[in-house]
PDB file of N, CA, C and O in Angstrom:
ATOM      1  N   MET M   1       0.896  -1.362  -0.078  1.00 46.00           N
ATOM      2  CA  MET M   1      -0.031   0.010  -0.034  1.00 46.00           C
ATOM      3  C   MET M   1       0.899   1.391  -0.079  1.00 46.00           C
ATOM      4  O   MET M   1       1.921   1.208   0.725  1.00 46.00           O
ATOM      5  N   ALA M   2       0.435   2.147  -0.881  1.00 52.00           N
ATOM      6  CA  ALA M   2       1.245   3.394  -0.969  1.00 52.00           C
ATOM      7  C   ALA M   2       1.149   4.360   0.396  1.00 52.00           C
ATOM      8  O   ALA M   2      -0.020   4.555   0.934  1.00 52.00           O
ATOM      9  N   GLN M   3       2.160   5.050   0.747  1.00 49.00           N
ATOM     10  CA  GLN M   3       2.085   5.873   1.857  1.00 49.00           C
ATOM     11  C   GLN M   3       1.641   7.265   1.373  1.00 49.00           C
ATOM     12  O   GLN M   3       2.046   7.635   0.403  1.00 49.00           O
ATOM     13  N   VAL M   4       0.946   7.929   2.248  1.00 51.00           N
ATOM     14  CA  VAL M   4       0.406   9.176   1.936  1.00 51.00           C
ATOM     15  C   VAL M   4       1.084  10.272   2.770  1.00 51.00           C
ATOM     16  O   VAL M   4       1.182  10.046   4.068  1.00 51.00           O
ATOM     17  N   GLN M   5       1.634  11.226   2.140  1.00 54.00           N
ATOM     18  CA  GLN M   5       2.374  12.168   2.977  1.00 54.00           C
ATOM     19  C   GLN M   5       1.201  13.405   3.189  1.00 54.00           C
ATOM     20  O   GLN M   5       0.716  13.888   2.342  1.00 54.00           O
ATOM     21  N   ILE M   6       1.133  13.687   4.403  1.00 51.00           N
ATOM     22  CA  ILE M   6       0.148  14.809   4.918  1.00 51.00           C
ATOM     23  C   ILE M   6       0.949  16.003   5.153  1.00 51.00           C
ATOM     24  O   ILE M   6       1.737  16.019   6.063  1.00 51.00           O
ATOM     25  N   SER M   7       0.565  17.003   4.374  1.00 55.00           N
ATOM     26  CA  SER M   7       1.322  18.295   4.677  1.00 55.00           C
ATOM     27  C   SER M   7       0.665  19.114   5.830  1.00 55.00           C
ATOM     28  O   SER M   7      -0.548  18.871   6.137  1.00 55.00           O
ATOM     29  N   THR M   8       1.522  19.755   6.409  1.00 51.00           N
ATOM     30  CA  THR M   8       1.126  20.662   7.546  1.00 51.00           C
ATOM     31  C   THR M   8       0.396  21.669   7.167  1.00 51.00           C
ATOM     32  O   THR M   8      -0.451  22.382   7.819  1.00 51.00           O
ATOM     33  N   GLU M   9       0.527  22.214   5.855  1.00 65.00           N
ATOM     34  CA  GLU M   9      -0.135  23.246   5.194  1.00 65.00           C
ATOM     35  C   GLU M   9      -1.090  22.868   4.236  1.00 65.00           C
ATOM     36  O   GLU M   9      -0.515  22.283   3.221  1.00 65.00           O
ATOM     37  N   THR M  10      -2.445  23.039   4.486  1.00 80.00           N
ATOM     38  CA  THR M  10      -3.462  22.613   3.562  1.00 80.00           C
ATOM     39  C   THR M  10      -3.604  23.553   2.554  1.00 80.00           C
ATOM     40  O   THR M  10      -3.557  24.800   2.619  1.00 80.00           O
ATOM     41  N   SER M  11      -3.473  23.067   1.338  1.00 89.00           N
ATOM     42  CA  SER M  11      -3.574  23.877   0.065  1.00 89.00           C
ATOM     43  C   SER M  11      -4.952  24.500  -0.009  1.00 89.00           C
ATOM     44  O   SER M  11      -5.901  23.759   0.243  1.00 89.00           O
ATOM     45  N   ALA M  12      -4.899  25.801  -0.468  1.00 93.00           N
ATOM     46  CA  ALA M  12      -6.134  26.600  -0.581  1.00 93.00           C
ATOM     47  C   ALA M  12      -7.115  25.780  -1.732  1.00 93.00           C
ATOM     48  O   ALA M  12      -8.220  25.874  -1.598  1.00 93.00           O
ATOM     49  N   TRP M  13      -6.318  25.224  -2.705  1.00 94.00           N
ATOM     50  CA  TRP M  13      -7.153  24.340  -3.578  1.00 94.00           C
ATOM     51  C   TRP M  13      -8.003  23.254  -3.030  1.00 94.00           C
ATOM     52  O   TRP M  13      -9.012  22.893  -3.394  1.00 94.00           O
ATOM     53  N   LEU M  14      -7.299  22.573  -1.992  1.00 95.00           N
ATOM     54  CA  LEU M  14      -7.978  21.425  -1.399  1.00 95.00           C
ATOM     55  C   LEU M  14      -9.087  21.886  -0.464  1.00 95.00           C
ATOM     56  O   LEU M  14     -10.143  21.324  -0.376  1.00 95.00           O
ATOM     57  N   LEU M  15      -8.936  23.012   0.125  1.00 95.00           N
ATOM     58  CA  LEU M  15      -9.937  23.738   1.008  1.00 95.00           C
ATOM     59  C   LEU M  15     -11.229  24.021   0.041  1.00 95.00           C
ATOM     60  O   LEU M  15     -12.355  23.744   0.495  1.00 95.00           O
ATOM     61  N   GLN M  16     -10.890  24.661  -1.145  1.00 96.00           N
ATOM     62  CA  GLN M  16     -12.034  24.988  -2.030  1.00 96.00           C
ATOM     63  C   GLN M  16     -12.785  23.764  -2.366  1.00 96.00           C
ATOM     64  O   GLN M  16     -13.836  23.689  -2.522  1.00 96.00           O
ATOM     65  N   ALA M  17     -12.003  22.676  -2.625  1.00 96.00           N
ATOM     66  CA  ALA M  17     -12.665  21.343  -3.161  1.00 96.00           C
ATOM     67  C   ALA M  17     -13.280  20.769  -2.205  1.00 96.00           C
ATOM     68  O   ALA M  17     -14.532  20.317  -2.422  1.00 96.00           O
ATOM     69  N   LYS M  18     -12.980  20.897  -1.025  1.00 96.00           N
ATOM     70  CA  LYS M  18     -13.749  20.385   0.233  1.00 96.00           C
ATOM     71  C   LYS M  18     -15.071  21.171   0.208  1.00 96.00           C
ATOM     72  O   LYS M  18     -16.202  20.523   0.226  1.00 96.00           O
ATOM     73  N   ASP M  19     -15.073  22.523   0.146  1.00 97.00           N
ATOM     74  CA  ASP M  19     -16.343  23.277   0.160  1.00 97.00           C
ATOM     75  C   ASP M  19     -17.255  22.728  -1.014  1.00 97.00           C
ATOM     76  O   ASP M  19     -18.630  22.838  -0.687  1.00 97.00           O
ATOM     77  N   PHE M  20     -16.633  22.602  -2.128  1.00 97.00           N
ATOM     78  CA  PHE M  20     -17.580  22.159  -3.367  1.00 97.00           C
ATOM     79  C   PHE M  20     -18.280  20.835  -2.993  1.00 97.00           C
ATOM     80  O   PHE M  20     -19.383  20.581  -3.343  1.00 97.00           O
ATOM     81  N   LEU M  21     -17.402  19.984  -2.493  1.00 97.00           N
ATOM     82  CA  LEU M  21     -17.988  18.680  -2.200  1.00 97.00           C
ATOM     83  C   LEU M  21     -19.051  18.608  -1.083  1.00 97.00           C
ATOM     84  O   LEU M  21     -20.044  17.997  -1.143  1.00 97.00           O
ATOM     85  N   ASP M  22     -18.754  19.511  -0.128  1.00 97.00           N
ATOM     86  CA  ASP M  22     -19.801  19.646   0.917  1.00 97.00           C
ATOM     87  C   ASP M  22     -21.159  20.115   0.321  1.00 97.00           C
ATOM     88  O   ASP M  22     -22.195  19.757   0.657  1.00 97.00           O
ATOM     89  N   GLU M  23     -20.874  21.157  -0.514  1.00 97.00           N
ATOM     90  CA  GLU M  23     -22.161  21.700  -1.037  1.00 97.00           C
ATOM     91  C   GLU M  23     -22.883  20.536  -1.997  1.00 97.00           C
ATOM     92  O   GLU M  23     -24.125  20.524  -2.019  1.00 97.00           O
ATOM     93  N   ALA M  24     -22.175  19.711  -2.662  1.00 97.00           N
ATOM     94  CA  ALA M  24     -22.659  18.738  -3.615  1.00 97.00           C
ATOM     95  C   ALA M  24     -23.418  17.685  -2.675  1.00 97.00           C
ATOM     96  O   ALA M  24     -24.537  17.256  -3.305  1.00 97.00           O
ATOM     97  N   ARG M  25     -23.009  17.388  -1.708  1.00 97.00           N
ATOM     98  CA  ARG M  25     -23.584  16.412  -0.714  1.00 97.00           C
ATOM     99  C   ARG M  25     -24.932  16.805  -0.382  1.00 97.00           C
ATOM    100  O   ARG M  25     -25.743  15.983  -0.013  1.00 97.00           O
ATOM    101  N   ARG M  26     -25.138  18.142  -0.329  1.00 97.00           N
ATOM    102  CA  ARG M  26     -26.456  18.735   0.413  1.00 97.00           C
ATOM    103  C   ARG M  26     -27.480  18.664  -0.892  1.00 97.00           C
ATOM    104  O   ARG M  26     -28.793  18.721  -0.647  1.00 97.00           O
ATOM    105  N   LEU M  27     -27.036  18.486  -2.262  1.00 97.00           N
ATOM    106  CA  LEU M  27     -27.878  18.549  -3.142  1.00 97.00           C
ATOM    107  C   LEU M  27     -28.373  17.070  -3.721  1.00 97.00           C
ATOM    108  O   LEU M  27     -27.886  15.984  -3.460  1.00 97.00           O
ATOM    109  N   LYS M  28     -29.642  16.894  -4.251  1.00 97.00           N
ATOM    110  CA  LYS M  28     -30.038  15.623  -4.866  1.00 97.00           C
ATOM    111  C   LYS M  28     -29.297  15.349  -6.113  1.00 97.00           C
ATOM    112  O   LYS M  28     -28.779  16.162  -6.619  1.00 97.00           O
ATOM    113  N   PRO M  29     -29.176  14.009  -6.296  1.00 97.00           N
ATOM    114  CA  PRO M  29     -28.515  13.703  -7.516  1.00 97.00           C
ATOM    115  C   PRO M  29     -28.915  14.392  -8.767  1.00 97.00           C
ATOM    116  O   PRO M  29     -30.160  14.717  -8.919  1.00 97.00           O
ATOM    117  N   GLY M  30     -28.062  14.874  -9.686  1.00 97.00           N
ATOM    118  CA  GLY M  30     -28.428  15.592 -11.008  1.00 97.00           C
ATOM    119  C   GLY M  30     -27.335  16.381 -11.324  1.00 97.00           C
ATOM    120  O   GLY M  30     -26.113  16.081 -10.981  1.00 97.00           O
ATOM    121  N   LEU M  31     -27.543  17.141 -12.350  1.00 98.00           N
ATOM    122  CA  LEU M  31     -26.486  17.947 -13.053  1.00 98.00           C
ATOM    123  C   LEU M  31     -25.660  18.717 -12.296  1.00 98.00           C
ATOM    124  O   LEU M  31     -24.439  18.804 -12.369  1.00 98.00           O
ATOM    125  N   LYS M  32     -26.394  19.659 -11.442  1.00 98.00           N
ATOM    126  CA  LYS M  32     -25.561  20.501 -10.515  1.00 98.00           C
ATOM    127  C   LYS M  32     -24.695  19.911  -9.657  1.00 98.00           C
ATOM    128  O   LYS M  32     -23.467  20.306  -9.362  1.00 98.00           O
ATOM    129  N   ARG M  33     -25.079  18.695  -8.941  1.00 98.00           N
ATOM    130  CA  ARG M  33     -24.251  18.014  -8.128  1.00 98.00           C
ATOM    131  C   ARG M  33     -23.131  17.356  -8.746  1.00 98.00           C
ATOM    132  O   ARG M  33     -21.997  17.432  -8.342  1.00 98.00           O
ATOM    133  N   ASN M  34     -23.157  16.824 -10.070  1.00 98.00           N
ATOM    134  CA  ASN M  34     -22.223  16.214 -10.728  1.00 98.00           C
ATOM    135  C   ASN M  34     -21.094  17.232 -11.222  1.00 98.00           C
ATOM    136  O   ASN M  34     -19.920  17.054 -11.262  1.00 98.00           O
ATOM    137  N   GLU M  35     -21.615  18.528 -11.447  1.00 98.00           N
ATOM    138  CA  GLU M  35     -20.867  19.616 -11.756  1.00 98.00           C
ATOM    139  C   GLU M  35     -19.886  19.978 -10.619  1.00 98.00           C
ATOM    140  O   GLU M  35     -18.673  20.237 -10.946  1.00 98.00           O
ATOM    141  N   LEU M  36     -20.504  20.179  -9.559  1.00 97.00           N
ATOM    142  CA  LEU M  36     -19.610  20.411  -8.392  1.00 97.00           C
ATOM    143  C   LEU M  36     -18.644  19.340  -7.956  1.00 97.00           C
ATOM    144  O   LEU M  36     -17.475  19.630  -7.624  1.00 97.00           O
ATOM    145  N   ARG M  37     -19.040  18.143  -8.288  1.00 98.00           N
ATOM    146  CA  ARG M  37     -18.235  17.087  -7.939  1.00 98.00           C
ATOM    147  C   ARG M  37     -16.923  17.002  -8.931  1.00 98.00           C
ATOM    148  O   ARG M  37     -15.818  16.824  -8.655  1.00 98.00           O
ATOM    149  N   GLU M  38     -17.250  17.252 -10.186  1.00 98.00           N
ATOM    150  CA  GLU M  38     -16.279  17.242 -11.136  1.00 98.00           C
ATOM    151  C   GLU M  38     -15.268  18.486 -10.878  1.00 98.00           C
ATOM    152  O   GLU M  38     -14.041  18.431 -11.019  1.00 98.00           O
ATOM    153  N   THR M  39     -15.828  19.703 -10.493  1.00 97.00           N
ATOM    154  CA  THR M  39     -15.126  20.776 -10.132  1.00 97.00           C
ATOM    155  C   THR M  39     -14.048  20.544  -9.044  1.00 97.00           C
ATOM    156  O   THR M  39     -12.967  20.728  -9.052  1.00 97.00           O
ATOM    157  N   ALA M  40     -14.473  19.827  -7.890  1.00 97.00           N
ATOM    158  CA  ALA M  40     -13.636  19.231  -6.934  1.00 97.00           C
ATOM    159  C   ALA M  40     -12.630  18.379  -7.183  1.00 97.00           C
ATOM    160  O   ALA M  40     -11.482  18.487  -6.896  1.00 97.00           O
ATOM    161  N   LYS M  41     -13.042  17.640  -8.194  1.00 97.00           N
ATOM    162  CA  LYS M  41     -11.939  16.668  -8.794  1.00 97.00           C
ATOM    163  C   LYS M  41     -10.799  17.509  -9.309  1.00 97.00           C
ATOM    164  O   LYS M  41      -9.527  17.064  -9.124  1.00 97.00           O
ATOM    165  N   VAL M  42     -11.161  18.552 -10.226  1.00 97.00           N
ATOM    166  CA  VAL M  42     -10.121  19.353 -10.911  1.00 97.00           C
ATOM    167  C   VAL M  42      -9.304  20.057  -9.915  1.00 97.00           C
ATOM    168  O   VAL M  42      -8.039  20.080 -10.003  1.00 97.00           O
ATOM    169  N   LEU M  43      -9.878  20.671  -8.934  1.00 96.00           N
ATOM    170  CA  LEU M  43      -9.427  21.315  -7.837  1.00 96.00           C
ATOM    171  C   LEU M  43      -8.207  20.365  -7.052  1.00 96.00           C
ATOM    172  O   LEU M  43      -7.100  20.910  -6.738  1.00 96.00           O
ATOM    173  N   ARG M  44      -8.717  19.257  -6.811  1.00 95.00           N
ATOM    174  CA  ARG M  44      -7.651  18.258  -6.220  1.00 95.00           C
ATOM    175  C   ARG M  44      -6.617  17.980  -7.052  1.00 95.00           C
ATOM    176  O   ARG M  44      -5.330  17.897  -6.571  1.00 95.00           O
ATOM    177  N   GLU M  45      -6.669  17.885  -8.380  1.00 95.00           N
ATOM    178  CA  GLU M  45      -5.626  17.757  -9.184  1.00 95.00           C
ATOM    179  C   GLU M  45      -4.761  18.792  -9.275  1.00 95.00           C
ATOM    180  O   GLU M  45      -3.514  18.604  -9.381  1.00 95.00           O
ATOM    181  N   ILE M  46      -5.210  19.967  -9.364  1.00 94.00           N
ATOM    182  CA  ILE M  46      -4.466  21.305  -9.234  1.00 94.00           C
ATOM    183  C   ILE M  46      -3.610  21.154  -7.951  1.00 94.00           C
ATOM    184  O   ILE M  46      -2.357  21.470  -8.038  1.00 94.00           O
ATOM    185  N   ALA M  47      -4.260  20.860  -6.797  1.00 94.00           N
ATOM    186  CA  ALA M  47      -3.365  20.738  -5.691  1.00 94.00           C
ATOM    187  C   ALA M  47      -2.338  19.895  -5.650  1.00 94.00           C
ATOM    188  O   ALA M  47      -1.298  19.913  -5.093  1.00 94.00           O
ATOM    189  N   LYS M  48      -2.564  18.717  -6.232  1.00 93.00           N
ATOM    190  CA  LYS M  48      -1.567  17.540  -6.507  1.00 93.00           C
ATOM    191  C   LYS M  48      -0.482  18.059  -7.182  1.00 93.00           C
ATOM    192  O   LYS M  48       0.725  17.958  -6.943  1.00 93.00           O
ATOM    193  N   LEU M  49      -0.678  18.792  -8.336  1.00 92.00           N
ATOM    194  CA  LEU M  49       0.329  19.350  -9.258  1.00 92.00           C
ATOM    195  C   LEU M  49       1.010  20.354  -8.513  1.00 92.00           C
ATOM    196  O   LEU M  49       2.541  20.424  -8.633  1.00 92.00           O
ATOM    197  N   GLU M  50       0.582  21.253  -7.820  1.00 89.00           N
ATOM    198  CA  GLU M  50       1.043  22.286  -7.103  1.00 89.00           C
ATOM    199  C   GLU M  50       2.005  21.763  -6.033  1.00 89.00           C
ATOM    200  O   GLU M  50       3.242  22.153  -5.782  1.00 89.00           O
ATOM    201  N   GLY M  51       1.656  20.574  -5.218  1.00 87.00           N
ATOM    202  CA  GLY M  51       2.487  20.034  -4.398  1.00 87.00           C
ATOM    203  C   GLY M  51       3.602  19.356  -5.007  1.00 87.00           C
ATOM    204  O   GLY M  51       4.678  19.412  -4.448  1.00 87.00           O
ATOM    205  N   ALA M  52       3.434  18.784  -6.114  1.00 87.00           N
ATOM    206  CA  ALA M  52       4.620  18.157  -6.743  1.00 87.00           C
ATOM    207  C   ALA M  52       5.689  19.113  -7.339  1.00 87.00           C
ATOM    208  O   ALA M  52       6.958  18.950  -7.260  1.00 87.00           O
ATOM    209  N   SER M  53       5.251  20.352  -7.647  1.00 84.00           N
ATOM    210  CA  SER M  53       5.977  21.457  -8.036  1.00 84.00           C
ATOM    211  C   SER M  53       6.765  22.125  -6.736  1.00 84.00           C
ATOM    212  O   SER M  53       7.748  22.943  -7.042  1.00 84.00           O
ATOM    213  N   SER M  54       6.207  22.160  -5.688  1.00 74.00           N
ATOM    214  CA  SER M  54       6.740  22.776  -4.450  1.00 74.00           C
ATOM    215  C   SER M  54       8.346  22.547  -4.264  1.00 74.00           C
ATOM    216  O   SER M  54       9.029  23.334  -3.894  1.00 74.00           O
ATOM    217  N   PRO M  55       8.655  21.202  -4.170  1.00 67.00           N
ATOM    218  CA  PRO M  55      10.204  20.972  -3.981  1.00 67.00           C
ATOM    219  C   PRO M  55      11.121  21.589  -4.926  1.00 67.00           C
ATOM    220  O   PRO M  55      12.091  22.177  -4.657  1.00 67.00           O
ATOM    221  N   ALA M  56      10.566  21.694  -6.206  1.00 60.00           N
ATOM    222  CA  ALA M  56      11.390  22.364  -7.318  1.00 60.00           C
ATOM    223  C   ALA M  56      11.305  23.895  -6.999  1.00 60.00           C
ATOM    224  O   ALA M  56      12.544  24.539  -7.148  1.00 60.00           O
ATOM    225  N   ARG M  57      10.417  24.488  -6.463  1.00 58.00           N
ATOM    226  CA  ARG M  57      10.304  25.809  -6.165  1.00 58.00           C
ATOM    227  C   ARG M  57      11.360  26.163  -4.855  1.00 58.00           C
ATOM    228  O   ARG M  57      11.925  27.098  -4.930  1.00 58.00           O
ATOM    229  N   GLU M  58      11.363  25.321  -4.012  1.00 56.00           N
ATOM    230  CA  GLU M  58      12.133  25.375  -2.814  1.00 56.00           C
ATOM    231  C   GLU M  58      13.693  25.303  -3.160  1.00 56.00           C
ATOM    232  O   GLU M  58      14.538  26.192  -2.648  1.00 56.00           O
ATOM    233  N   LEU M  59      14.248  24.489  -4.221  1.00 57.00           N
ATOM    234  CA  LEU M  59      15.355  24.506  -4.640  1.00 57.00           C
ATOM    235  C   LEU M  59      15.689  25.780  -5.444  1.00 57.00           C
ATOM    236  O   LEU M  59      16.780  26.150  -5.342  1.00 57.00           O
ATOM    237  N   ASP M  60      14.926  26.468  -6.234  1.00 57.00           N
ATOM    238  CA  ASP M  60      15.143  27.609  -6.813  1.00 57.00           C
ATOM    239  C   ASP M  60      15.383  28.748  -5.844  1.00 57.00           C
ATOM    240  O   ASP M  60      15.989  29.734  -6.123  1.00 57.00           O
ATOM    241  N   ARG M  61      14.794  28.732  -4.637  1.00 61.00           N
ATOM    242  CA  ARG M  61      15.052  29.778  -3.580  1.00 61.00           C
ATOM    243  C   ARG M  61      16.246  29.711  -2.671  1.00 61.00           C
ATOM    244  O   ARG M  61      16.476  30.607  -2.218  1.00 61.00           O
ATOM    245  N   ARG M  62      17.077  28.498  -2.968  1.00 60.00           N
ATOM    246  CA  ARG M  62      18.188  28.419  -2.083  1.00 60.00           C
ATOM    247  C   ARG M  62      19.072  29.283  -2.588  1.00 60.00           C
ATOM    248  O   ARG M  62      19.437  29.542  -3.754  1.00 60.00           O
ATOM    249  N   PRO M  63      19.927  30.007  -1.577  1.00 63.00           N
ATOM    250  CA  PRO M  63      21.024  30.881  -2.104  1.00 63.00           C
ATOM    251  C   PRO M  63      22.192  30.138  -2.747  1.00 63.00           C
ATOM    252  O   PRO M  63      22.452  29.026  -2.309  1.00 63.00           O
ATOM    253  N   GLY M  64      22.805  30.648  -3.741  1.00 61.00           N
ATOM    254  CA  GLY M  64      23.880  29.892  -4.573  1.00 61.00           C
ATOM    255  C   GLY M  64      23.304  29.001  -5.490  1.00 61.00           C
ATOM    256  O   GLY M  64      24.246  28.413  -6.222  1.00 61.00           O
ATOM    257  N   SER M  65      22.145  28.999  -5.942  1.00 52.00           N
ATOM    258  CA  SER M  65      21.616  27.979  -6.816  1.00 52.00           C
ATOM    259  C   SER M  65      21.241  28.684  -8.144  1.00 52.00           C
ATOM    260  O   SER M  65      21.103  29.818  -8.329  1.00 52.00           O
TER     261      SER M  65
END
């Protein structure tokens, strides 16, 4: 089983995705609910890509590099 790394700093993208999912759960099944779930999925993917690029940005900030 893959290990999951949990960041101490929660991404704004993930917080927004959570809000969309919370709203989607309140709705009856249908188009609006599906749109909110799809939007949350995209936001989670953005957060994942942002997290993957963070180590590269940290290397760019180091003095002498």
